[in-house]
Steps between C-alpha positions, in 0.01 A plus 500: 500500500454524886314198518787316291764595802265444798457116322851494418613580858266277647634178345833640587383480853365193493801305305720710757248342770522131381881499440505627868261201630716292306823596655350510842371142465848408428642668762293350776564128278869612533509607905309165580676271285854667551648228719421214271612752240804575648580082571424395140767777361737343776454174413533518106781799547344695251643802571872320497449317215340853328708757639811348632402588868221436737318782701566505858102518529505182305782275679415615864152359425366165643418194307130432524421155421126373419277315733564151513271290260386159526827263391499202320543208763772317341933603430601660221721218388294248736715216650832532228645783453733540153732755467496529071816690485713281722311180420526386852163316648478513918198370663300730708246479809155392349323737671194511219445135546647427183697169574277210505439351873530139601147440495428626157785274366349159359665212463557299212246189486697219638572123290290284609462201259439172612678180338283356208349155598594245277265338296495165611432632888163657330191228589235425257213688540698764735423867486693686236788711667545861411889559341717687661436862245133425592539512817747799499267719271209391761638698741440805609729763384622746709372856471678766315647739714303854483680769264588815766449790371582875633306824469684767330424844435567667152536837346361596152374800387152641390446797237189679633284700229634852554801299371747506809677204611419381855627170679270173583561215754392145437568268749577112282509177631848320360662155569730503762897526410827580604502828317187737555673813435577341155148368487340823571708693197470264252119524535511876426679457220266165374243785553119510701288210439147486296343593832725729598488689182114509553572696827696770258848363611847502241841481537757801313771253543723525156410211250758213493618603856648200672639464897797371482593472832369608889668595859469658795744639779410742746128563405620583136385278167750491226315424195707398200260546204618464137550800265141492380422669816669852429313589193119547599235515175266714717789770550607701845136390659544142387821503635398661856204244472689199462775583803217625691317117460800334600627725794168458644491125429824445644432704815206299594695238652625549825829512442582733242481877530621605166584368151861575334467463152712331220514441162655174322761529837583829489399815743354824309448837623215541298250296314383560104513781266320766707757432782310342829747458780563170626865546663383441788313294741103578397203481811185597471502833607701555164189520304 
C-alpha cells in the first residue's frame, strides 16, 4: 500500500514537472515573440472585432513589418493599369520594360515586285526569269521577334507528413503582359505544374474560383474574385491557405503591400462558414 502512494506521488510530480516545462517554454516563446505578437493582434483587430474594444497594451504597440524579400522585377499591372470597377484604362510609366522599344519593333516586309516582262521582249534561248512570288518567297524573311518573358514568384502550399500545412515559393517564368498581378493569381488558381507538384507544391484555392477583376491604389490590391471563392472544400485551413497564397503572391511585387479582398464585387467582413476575416486590408504579417 505504501509503495502504491510513493508511485502514485511520483508521477504526480513528474506530470506536475512537465506541465511546468511546458508552461515555461511558452512563457519564454511568449516574452520573445511578444512584439510580433502584440502587431499581428493590432493589425487583424482581434480584440475589437472579439470584444468590442482593443487593449491599450495592444493599440499603443508598434507595427512590425517583415524583412524585405526579393520582389518580382516587373508592376503589378505592368504598363496599363485598369480600374475594373470604374472601367476607366490610363496608361502608366513602363518602368518593368513592358512596352516594346523601337528597336525590337519590326517592320512589315516592304512591296517590292517588279513589272512582268512581256513575252515577246523574252529572247530565244534566254535564261528563264524567276516570277515575281518566286522571287518574293526567295527572300529572306525577317526574324520573329523574341517572346519576353518575366520572372514571377508564386505561393502554393505544401502538406508536410506530420500533416500541417506550410507555404512553398516557386519562382515561374511567364510571357510578358500588361497584367502580372492578374497573371500571377490566375496561376494559383490553374494550380502547380507537373514539376512543381513533384517538388510537393498545391494550391487550396476553392474549385471553380475565377478573378474577375484586379487594382491597385496606394500599395493595396483589390481582388474581385467570383463567389466560388467564399466557400473553401478544405474548410477554415483551406480557407486561411488559399488567402494566405494570394496575399503573399500579390505582395511580391513591388508595389503592393496588402491585398483587400472581394467577392463577385462586393466587400465581406469575413470569408466562409467558419468566419475568416477579410474586412480589411490583409499583409503578410496577418498570417
Amino acid at each position: 500500500m505504501e509503495k502504491k502512494k510513493k508511485s502514485k506521488a511520483k508521477a504526480t510530480g513528474v506530470a506536475a514537472s512537465l506541465w511546468l516545462l511546458a508552461a515555461l517554454i511558452i512563457l519564454i516563446l511568449f516574452l520573445v515573440n511578444q512584439d510580433k505578437i502584440f502587431s499581428n493582434l493590432k493589425t487583424t483587430d482581434f480584440f475589437s472585432r472579439v470584444f468590442g474594444k482593443t487593449p491599450a497594451f495592444v493599440e499603443n504597440a508598434s507595427r512590425i513589418e517583415e524583412a524585405p524579400q526579393e520582389k518580382n522585377d516587373v508592376g503589378p499591372l505592368g504598363s496599363v493599369e485598369l480600374d475594373i470597377t470604374g472601367g476607366e484604362e490610363r496608361s502608366v510609366p513602363d518602368e518593368a520594360g513592358l512596352l516594346p522599344s523601337a528597336q525590337d519593333e519590326v517592320p512589315p516586309p516592304q512591296d517590292k515586285t517588279e513589272p512582268a516582262v512581256p513575252a515577246q521582249d523574252k529572247a530565244p534561248g534566254a535564261v528563264k526569269e524567276k516570277s515575281p512570288a518566286q522571287e518574293e518567297s526567295a527572300k529572306p524573311k525577317p526574324a520573329e521577334p523574341a517572346v519576353r518573358t518575366m520572372n514571377l514568384k508564386l505561393y502554393f502550399m505544401a502538406i508536410n507528413s506530420d500533416g500541417s500545412v506550410s507555404r512553398r515559393e516557386v519562382t515561374r517564368q511567364m510571357k510578358k503582359s500588361d497584367s502580372p498581378l492578374m497573371d500571377a493569381v490566375n496561376a494559383l488558381i490553374a494550380g502547380p505544374t507537373t514539376q512543381e507538384q513533384e517538388a510537393g507544391c498545391r494550391s487550396l484555392v476553392s474549385v471553380g474560383t475565377r478573378l474577375i477583376g484586379a487594382s491597385v491604389k496606394d500599395g493595396t490590391a483589390t481582388l474581385n474574385f467570383s463567389g466560388e471563392f467564399e466557400f473553401n472544400q478544405y474548410g477554415i485551413e483551406g480557407t486561411r491557405g488559399q488567402l494566405q497564397q494570394i496575399v503573399y503572391t500579390a505582395t511580391a511585387f513591388p508595389t503592393v503591400d496588402s491585398v483587400q479582398f472581394l467577392v463577385d464585387g462586393e466587400k465581406k467582413e469575413y470569408l466562409g462558414s467558419e468566419g475568416v476575416w477579410i474586412g480589411t486590408p490583409l499583409n503578410r504579417n496577418s498570417f
